[in-house]
């Protein structure tokens, strides 16, 4: 049995919802898109890159780089100085060991060595020792700071216990250094040459220049072997 209730045809449905949707679409399309704010933290690729054809950095780049990477301090002068080794690694070329009564002869030897063309740097105890320093400490410092040691062996040298200590200290610091310790025999016979030095040659101080030239040449030869 057919019902008396009638359904509306498909095309007869209300057009109000469709009209509202159409109006919304028209409004959405007609609206202009809002400009997005440019963030200062945007990626570097978004910003225009300055031209670097001329090889010069853009303005302000050098200041920023210097702020991030401070300039290095200049290199120390001694770091590249050619005098950092060899002869210049020590303060003195020669340390003259002598007795107190032979001070005048030691001064003449030092004047000869320093006044020569080689310009040797000499350590003379009474002239170069630090005032107030301990005598033994100053001797050890002088021997350690000198390349060569000249032992002015005289009758006064053999009588002085302090001179014997200087001789033994010089030998103990460089027992195998050939040419570093130079004995200068003056006013003594060969038989009086100390037994501790019999394993090395000495310079005879009885010549016309009292052996000063041979001492200078021996020091120069040792210094040349350092370079």
PDB file of C-alpha atoms in Angstrom:
ATOM      1  CA  UNK A   1       0.000   0.000   0.000  1.00  0.00           C
ATOM      2  CA  UNK A   2       1.552   3.250  -1.042  1.00  0.00           C
ATOM      3  CA  UNK A   3       2.155   5.925   1.530  1.00  0.00           C
ATOM      4  CA  UNK A   4       0.615   9.264   1.120  1.00  0.00           C
ATOM      5  CA  UNK A   5       3.848  11.012   2.187  1.00  0.00           C
ATOM      6  CA  UNK A   6       5.648  12.498  -0.816  1.00  0.00           C
ATOM      7  CA  UNK A   7       9.447  13.087  -0.992  1.00  0.00           C
ATOM      8  CA  UNK A   8      10.838  16.094  -2.767  1.00  0.00           C
ATOM      9  CA  UNK A   9      12.545  15.571  -6.045  1.00  0.00           C
ATOM     10  CA  UNK A  10      16.413  15.663  -6.030  1.00  0.00           C
ATOM     11  CA  UNK A  11      16.492  18.936  -7.797  1.00  0.00           C
ATOM     12  CA  UNK A  12      13.994  20.432  -5.438  1.00  0.00           C
ATOM     13  CA  UNK A  13      16.292  20.527  -2.388  1.00  0.00           C
ATOM     14  CA  UNK A  14      17.021  23.862  -0.731  1.00  0.00           C
ATOM     15  CA  UNK A  15      19.596  25.941  -2.478  1.00  0.00           C
ATOM     16  CA  UNK A  16      20.542  27.978   0.608  1.00  0.00           C
ATOM     17  CA  UNK A  17      23.523  25.860   1.773  1.00  0.00           C
ATOM     18  CA  UNK A  18      25.012  25.807  -1.699  1.00  0.00           C
ATOM     19  CA  UNK A  19      24.584  29.512  -2.037  1.00  0.00           C
ATOM     20  CA  UNK A  20      26.332  30.156   1.209  1.00  0.00           C
ATOM     21  CA  UNK A  21      29.292  27.984   0.146  1.00  0.00           C
ATOM     22  CA  UNK A  22      29.553  29.781  -3.162  1.00  0.00           C
ATOM     23  CA  UNK A  23      29.574  33.121  -1.414  1.00  0.00           C
ATOM     24  CA  UNK A  24      32.389  31.953   0.918  1.00  0.00           C
ATOM     25  CA  UNK A  25      34.510  30.751  -1.971  1.00  0.00           C
ATOM     26  CA  UNK A  26      34.062  34.064  -3.802  1.00  0.00           C
ATOM     27  CA  UNK A  27      35.135  35.980  -0.694  1.00  0.00           C
ATOM     28  CA  UNK A  28      38.168  33.768  -0.152  1.00  0.00           C
ATOM     29  CA  UNK A  29      39.316  34.161  -3.731  1.00  0.00           C
ATOM     30  CA  UNK A  30      38.740  37.878  -3.833  1.00  0.00           C
ATOM     31  CA  UNK A  31      40.822  38.538  -0.661  1.00  0.00           C
ATOM     32  CA  UNK A  32      44.462  39.576  -1.234  1.00  0.00           C
ATOM     33  CA  UNK A  33      47.083  37.441   0.522  1.00  0.00           C
ATOM     34  CA  UNK A  34      48.757  39.178   3.436  1.00  0.00           C
ATOM     35  CA  UNK A  35      52.469  39.864   3.066  1.00  0.00           C
ATOM     36  CA  UNK A  36      54.528  37.696   5.395  1.00  0.00           C
ATOM     37  CA  UNK A  37      56.983  39.671   7.591  1.00  0.00           C
ATOM     38  CA  UNK A  38      60.599  39.024   6.734  1.00  0.00           C
ATOM     39  CA  UNK A  39      62.403  37.565   9.713  1.00  0.00           C
ATOM     40  CA  UNK A  40      65.871  38.840  10.548  1.00  0.00           C
ATOM     41  CA  UNK A  41      66.870  35.266  11.325  1.00  0.00           C
ATOM     42  CA  UNK A  42      65.986  34.017   7.839  1.00  0.00           C
ATOM     43  CA  UNK A  43      68.472  31.812   6.096  1.00  0.00           C
ATOM     44  CA  UNK A  44      71.405  33.474   4.315  1.00  0.00           C
ATOM     45  CA  UNK A  45      70.252  32.001   1.001  1.00  0.00           C
ATOM     46  CA  UNK A  46      67.105  34.149   1.076  1.00  0.00           C
ATOM     47  CA  UNK A  47      69.097  37.388   1.215  1.00  0.00           C
ATOM     48  CA  UNK A  48      70.667  38.723  -1.960  1.00  0.00           C
ATOM     49  CA  UNK A  49      74.338  37.897  -2.183  1.00  0.00           C
ATOM     50  CA  UNK A  50      76.740  40.782  -2.924  1.00  0.00           C
ATOM     51  CA  UNK A  51      78.848  40.541  -5.984  1.00  0.00           C
ATOM     52  CA  UNK A  52      82.438  39.399  -5.394  1.00  0.00           C
ATOM     53  CA  UNK A  53      83.776  39.748  -8.898  1.00  0.00           C
ATOM     54  CA  UNK A  54      86.258  42.398  -7.825  1.00  0.00           C
ATOM     55  CA  UNK A  55      87.544  40.210  -4.974  1.00  0.00           C
ATOM     56  CA  UNK A  56      86.751  42.829  -2.348  1.00  0.00           C
ATOM     57  CA  UNK A  57      84.605  41.879   0.646  1.00  0.00           C
ATOM     58  CA  UNK A  58      81.245  43.649   0.982  1.00  0.00           C
ATOM     59  CA  UNK A  59      81.068  46.659   3.301  1.00  0.00           C
ATOM     60  CA  UNK A  60      80.963  45.707   6.929  1.00  0.00           C
ATOM     61  CA  UNK A  61      82.196  42.160   6.367  1.00  0.00           C
ATOM     62  CA  UNK A  62      85.739  42.924   7.438  1.00  0.00           C
ATOM     63  CA  UNK A  63      84.537  44.447  10.709  1.00  0.00           C
ATOM     64  CA  UNK A  64      82.403  41.411  11.478  1.00  0.00           C
ATOM     65  CA  UNK A  65      85.245  39.040  10.695  1.00  0.00           C
ATOM     66  CA  UNK A  66      87.701  40.927  12.881  1.00  0.00           C
ATOM     67  CA  UNK A  67      85.220  40.857  15.721  1.00  0.00           C
ATOM     68  CA  UNK A  68      84.857  37.079  15.523  1.00  0.00           C
ATOM     69  CA  UNK A  69      88.519  36.280  14.807  1.00  0.00           C
ATOM     70  CA  UNK A  70      90.815  38.777  16.535  1.00  0.00           C
ATOM     71  CA  UNK A  71      94.146  39.360  14.904  1.00  0.00           C
ATOM     72  CA  UNK A  72      96.977  37.237  16.245  1.00  0.00           C
ATOM     73  CA  UNK A  73      99.739  39.034  18.157  1.00  0.00           C
ATOM     74  CA  UNK A  74     102.980  39.533  16.229  1.00  0.00           C
ATOM     75  CA  UNK A  75     105.483  36.717  16.483  1.00  0.00           C
ATOM     76  CA  UNK A  76     108.193  37.145  19.033  1.00  0.00           C
ATOM     77  CA  UNK A  77     111.448  38.328  17.615  1.00  0.00           C
ATOM     78  CA  UNK A  78     113.366  35.384  19.055  1.00  0.00           C
ATOM     79  CA  UNK A  79     111.062  32.900  17.395  1.00  0.00           C
ATOM     80  CA  UNK A  80     112.444  33.620  13.906  1.00  0.00           C
ATOM     81  CA  UNK A  81     115.830  34.927  14.839  1.00  0.00           C
ATOM     82  CA  UNK A  82     118.677  32.976  13.286  1.00  0.00           C
ATOM     83  CA  UNK A  83     120.721  33.494  16.453  1.00  0.00           C
ATOM     84  CA  UNK A  84     118.523  31.162  18.478  1.00  0.00           C
ATOM     85  CA  UNK A  85     121.052  28.284  18.343  1.00  0.00           C
ATOM     86  CA  UNK A  86     124.716  27.461  17.895  1.00  0.00           C
ATOM     87  CA  UNK A  87     127.078  30.039  19.315  1.00  0.00           C
ATOM     88  CA  UNK A  88     124.267  32.290  20.528  1.00  0.00           C
ATOM     89  CA  UNK A  89     122.630  29.593  22.627  1.00  0.00           C
ATOM     90  CA  UNK A  90     124.961  30.584  25.504  1.00  0.00           C
ATOM     91  CA  UNK A  91     125.791  33.966  27.008  1.00  0.00           C
ATOM     92  CA  UNK A  92     129.583  33.657  26.743  1.00  0.00           C
ATOM     93  CA  UNK A  93     132.089  32.110  24.406  1.00  0.00           C
ATOM     94  CA  UNK A  94     134.885  31.761  26.979  1.00  0.00           C
ATOM     95  CA  UNK A  95     135.088  31.543  30.758  1.00  0.00           C
ATOM     96  CA  UNK A  96     138.590  32.353  32.015  1.00  0.00           C
ATOM     97  CA  UNK A  97     139.554  30.510  35.217  1.00  0.00           C
ATOM     98  CA  UNK A  98     142.578  31.911  37.030  1.00  0.00           C
ATOM     99  CA  UNK A  99     144.075  32.494  40.449  1.00  0.00           C
ATOM    100  CA  UNK A 100     143.771  35.813  42.271  1.00  0.00           C
ATOM    101  CA  UNK A 101     147.443  36.604  41.812  1.00  0.00           C
ATOM    102  CA  UNK A 102     147.121  36.089  38.048  1.00  0.00           C
ATOM    103  CA  UNK A 103     144.335  38.625  37.621  1.00  0.00           C
ATOM    104  CA  UNK A 104     146.473  40.964  35.506  1.00  0.00           C
ATOM    105  CA  UNK A 105     147.427  38.170  33.093  1.00  0.00           C
ATOM    106  CA  UNK A 106     143.771  37.076  32.878  1.00  0.00           C
ATOM    107  CA  UNK A 107     142.690  40.632  32.068  1.00  0.00           C
ATOM    108  CA  UNK A 108     145.247  40.820  29.273  1.00  0.00           C
ATOM    109  CA  UNK A 109     143.980  37.554  27.828  1.00  0.00           C
ATOM    110  CA  UNK A 110     140.368  38.735  27.976  1.00  0.00           C
ATOM    111  CA  UNK A 111     141.266  42.061  26.345  1.00  0.00           C
ATOM    112  CA  UNK A 112     143.013  40.190  23.525  1.00  0.00           C
ATOM    113  CA  UNK A 113     140.087  37.826  22.900  1.00  0.00           C
ATOM    114  CA  UNK A 114     137.409  40.502  23.064  1.00  0.00           C
ATOM    115  CA  UNK A 115     139.395  42.970  20.949  1.00  0.00           C
ATOM    116  CA  UNK A 116     140.108  40.502  18.156  1.00  0.00           C
ATOM    117  CA  UNK A 117     138.152  40.399  14.908  1.00  0.00           C
ATOM    118  CA  UNK A 118     136.211  37.430  16.274  1.00  0.00           C
ATOM    119  CA  UNK A 119     134.790  39.600  19.070  1.00  0.00           C
ATOM    120  CA  UNK A 120     134.685  36.735  21.557  1.00  0.00           C
ATOM    121  CA  UNK A 121     132.454  37.160  24.598  1.00  0.00           C
ATOM    122  CA  UNK A 122     134.438  36.448  27.752  1.00  0.00           C
ATOM    123  CA  UNK A 123     133.455  35.879  31.355  1.00  0.00           C
ATOM    124  CA  UNK A 124     135.893  37.256  33.914  1.00  0.00           C
ATOM    125  CA  UNK A 125     134.912  36.431  37.470  1.00  0.00           C
ATOM    126  CA  UNK A 126     135.710  39.701  39.235  1.00  0.00           C
ATOM    127  CA  UNK A 127     134.174  41.707  36.385  1.00  0.00           C
ATOM    128  CA  UNK A 128     131.101  39.701  35.396  1.00  0.00           C
ATOM    129  CA  UNK A 129     129.983  37.838  38.532  1.00  0.00           C
ATOM    130  CA  UNK A 130     126.695  39.086  39.998  1.00  0.00           C
ATOM    131  CA  UNK A 131     127.272  41.227  43.102  1.00  0.00           C
ATOM    132  CA  UNK A 132     126.011  39.455  46.177  1.00  0.00           C
ATOM    133  CA  UNK A 133     125.903  36.084  44.467  1.00  0.00           C
ATOM    134  CA  UNK A 134     127.394  33.002  46.091  1.00  0.00           C
ATOM    135  CA  UNK A 135     130.907  32.347  44.783  1.00  0.00           C
ATOM    136  CA  UNK A 136     130.326  28.678  44.010  1.00  0.00           C
ATOM    137  CA  UNK A 137     126.949  29.376  42.391  1.00  0.00           C
ATOM    138  CA  UNK A 138     128.425  32.107  40.240  1.00  0.00           C
ATOM    139  CA  UNK A 139     131.211  29.805  39.109  1.00  0.00           C
ATOM    140  CA  UNK A 140     128.765  27.080  38.125  1.00  0.00           C
ATOM    141  CA  UNK A 141     126.590  29.602  36.319  1.00  0.00           C
ATOM    142  CA  UNK A 142     129.588  30.988  34.429  1.00  0.00           C
ATOM    143  CA  UNK A 143     130.773  27.545  33.349  1.00  0.00           C
ATOM    144  CA  UNK A 144     127.294  26.514  32.289  1.00  0.00           C
ATOM    145  CA  UNK A 145     126.770  29.770  30.347  1.00  0.00           C
ATOM    146  CA  UNK A 146     130.065  29.517  28.427  1.00  0.00           C
ATOM    147  CA  UNK A 147     130.978  27.379  25.457  1.00  0.00           C
ATOM    148  CA  UNK A 148     134.707  27.084  26.286  1.00  0.00           C
ATOM    149  CA  UNK A 149     136.773  27.283  29.476  1.00  0.00           C
ATOM    150  CA  UNK A 150     140.344  28.549  29.529  1.00  0.00           C
ATOM    151  CA  UNK A 151     142.388  27.379  32.515  1.00  0.00           C
ATOM    152  CA  UNK A 152     145.265  29.797  33.123  1.00  0.00           C
ATOM    153  CA  UNK A 153     147.607  27.318  34.805  1.00  0.00           C
ATOM    154  CA  UNK A 154     150.426  29.046  36.652  1.00  0.00           C
ATOM    155  CA  UNK A 155     152.321  28.348  39.910  1.00  0.00           C
ATOM    156  CA  UNK A 156     149.661  30.408  41.677  1.00  0.00           C
ATOM    157  CA  UNK A 157     146.905  28.307  40.046  1.00  0.00           C
ATOM    158  CA  UNK A 158     148.427  25.071  41.402  1.00  0.00           C
ATOM    159  CA  UNK A 159     148.783  26.500  44.919  1.00  0.00           C
ATOM    160  CA  UNK A 160     145.211  27.732  45.141  1.00  0.00           C
ATOM    161  CA  UNK A 161     142.607  25.147  46.271  1.00  0.00           C
ATOM    162  CA  UNK A 162     139.885  27.298  44.740  1.00  0.00           C
ATOM    163  CA  UNK A 163     141.564  27.038  41.334  1.00  0.00           C
ATOM    164  CA  UNK A 164     141.704  23.287  41.663  1.00  0.00           C
ATOM    165  CA  UNK A 165     137.977  23.298  42.374  1.00  0.00           C
ATOM    166  CA  UNK A 166     137.398  25.390  39.228  1.00  0.00           C
ATOM    167  CA  UNK A 167     139.403  22.917  37.172  1.00  0.00           C
ATOM    168  CA  UNK A 168     137.525  19.882  38.488  1.00  0.00           C
ATOM    169  CA  UNK A 169     134.169  21.618  38.066  1.00  0.00           C
ATOM    170  CA  UNK A 170     134.973  22.491  34.460  1.00  0.00           C
ATOM    171  CA  UNK A 171     135.970  18.902  33.738  1.00  0.00           C
ATOM    172  CA  UNK A 172     132.887  17.454  35.439  1.00  0.00           C
ATOM    173  CA  UNK A 173     130.493  19.594  33.380  1.00  0.00           C
ATOM    174  CA  UNK A 174     132.052  18.633  30.056  1.00  0.00           C
ATOM    175  CA  UNK A 175     134.067  15.429  30.532  1.00  0.00           C
ATOM    176  CA  UNK A 176     133.822  14.312  26.904  1.00  0.00           C
ATOM    177  CA  UNK A 177     133.533  17.656  25.113  1.00  0.00           C
ATOM    178  CA  UNK A 178     136.623  17.740  22.932  1.00  0.00           C
ATOM    179  CA  UNK A 179     138.090  21.224  22.580  1.00  0.00           C
ATOM    180  CA  UNK A 180     135.831  22.827  25.146  1.00  0.00           C
ATOM    181  CA  UNK A 181     138.404  23.013  27.970  1.00  0.00           C
ATOM    182  CA  UNK A 182     141.624  24.757  26.922  1.00  0.00           C
ATOM    183  CA  UNK A 183     144.572  24.672  29.350  1.00  0.00           C
ATOM    184  CA  UNK A 184     147.067  27.555  29.015  1.00  0.00           C
ATOM    185  CA  UNK A 185     150.345  26.657  30.724  1.00  0.00           C
ATOM    186  CA  UNK A 186     152.336  29.741  31.782  1.00  0.00           C
ATOM    187  CA  UNK A 187     155.477  29.900  33.913  1.00  0.00           C
ATOM    188  CA  UNK A 188     155.564  26.152  34.505  1.00  0.00           C
ATOM    189  CA  UNK A 189     157.570  23.235  33.190  1.00  0.00           C
ATOM    190  CA  UNK A 190     155.822  20.427  31.373  1.00  0.00           C
ATOM    191  CA  UNK A 191     156.384  18.142  34.341  1.00  0.00           C
ATOM    192  CA  UNK A 192     154.177  20.405  36.474  1.00  0.00           C
ATOM    193  CA  UNK A 193     151.200  19.945  34.206  1.00  0.00           C
ATOM    194  CA  UNK A 194     148.282  18.696  36.383  1.00  0.00           C
ATOM    195  CA  UNK A 195     147.649  14.976  36.205  1.00  0.00           C
ATOM    196  CA  UNK A 196     143.892  15.569  35.808  1.00  0.00           C
ATOM    197  CA  UNK A 197     144.581  17.230  32.442  1.00  0.00           C
ATOM    198  CA  UNK A 198     147.092  14.769  31.022  1.00  0.00           C
ATOM    199  CA  UNK A 199     144.504  13.399  28.573  1.00  0.00           C
ATOM    200  CA  UNK A 200     144.333  16.716  26.655  1.00  0.00           C
ATOM    201  CA  UNK A 201     146.864  18.992  24.959  1.00  0.00           C
ATOM    202  CA  UNK A 202     147.715  22.357  26.452  1.00  0.00           C
ATOM    203  CA  UNK A 203     148.735  25.697  24.955  1.00  0.00           C
ATOM    204  CA  UNK A 204     152.309  26.711  25.737  1.00  0.00           C
ATOM    205  CA  UNK A 205     152.351  30.245  27.078  1.00  0.00           C
ATOM    206  CA  UNK A 206     156.093  30.796  26.523  1.00  0.00           C
ATOM    207  CA  UNK A 207     155.706  31.989  22.928  1.00  0.00           C
ATOM    208  CA  UNK A 208     155.918  35.617  21.727  1.00  0.00           C
ATOM    209  CA  UNK A 209     152.182  36.191  22.155  1.00  0.00           C
ATOM    210  CA  UNK A 210     152.057  34.058  25.345  1.00  0.00           C
ATOM    211  CA  UNK A 211     149.774  31.559  23.616  1.00  0.00           C
ATOM    212  CA  UNK A 212     146.885  34.029  23.248  1.00  0.00           C
ATOM    213  CA  UNK A 213     146.583  33.450  19.496  1.00  0.00           C
ATOM    214  CA  UNK A 214     146.339  29.686  19.922  1.00  0.00           C
ATOM    215  CA  UNK A 215     143.670  30.100  22.557  1.00  0.00           C
ATOM    216  CA  UNK A 216     141.659  32.345  20.245  1.00  0.00           C
ATOM    217  CA  UNK A 217     141.956  29.896  17.344  1.00  0.00           C
ATOM    218  CA  UNK A 218     140.941  26.983  19.560  1.00  0.00           C
ATOM    219  CA  UNK A 219     137.806  28.823  20.704  1.00  0.00           C
ATOM    220  CA  UNK A 220     136.929  29.831  17.139  1.00  0.00           C
ATOM    221  CA  UNK A 221     137.353  26.243  15.944  1.00  0.00           C
ATOM    222  CA  UNK A 222     134.997  24.982  18.631  1.00  0.00           C
ATOM    223  CA  UNK A 223     132.396  27.614  17.811  1.00  0.00           C
ATOM    224  CA  UNK A 224     132.555  26.827  14.108  1.00  0.00           C
ATOM    225  CA  UNK A 225     131.748  23.199  14.840  1.00  0.00           C
ATOM    226  CA  UNK A 226     128.538  24.290  16.588  1.00  0.00           C
ATOM    227  CA  UNK A 227     127.000  25.743  13.421  1.00  0.00           C
TER     228      UNK A 227
END
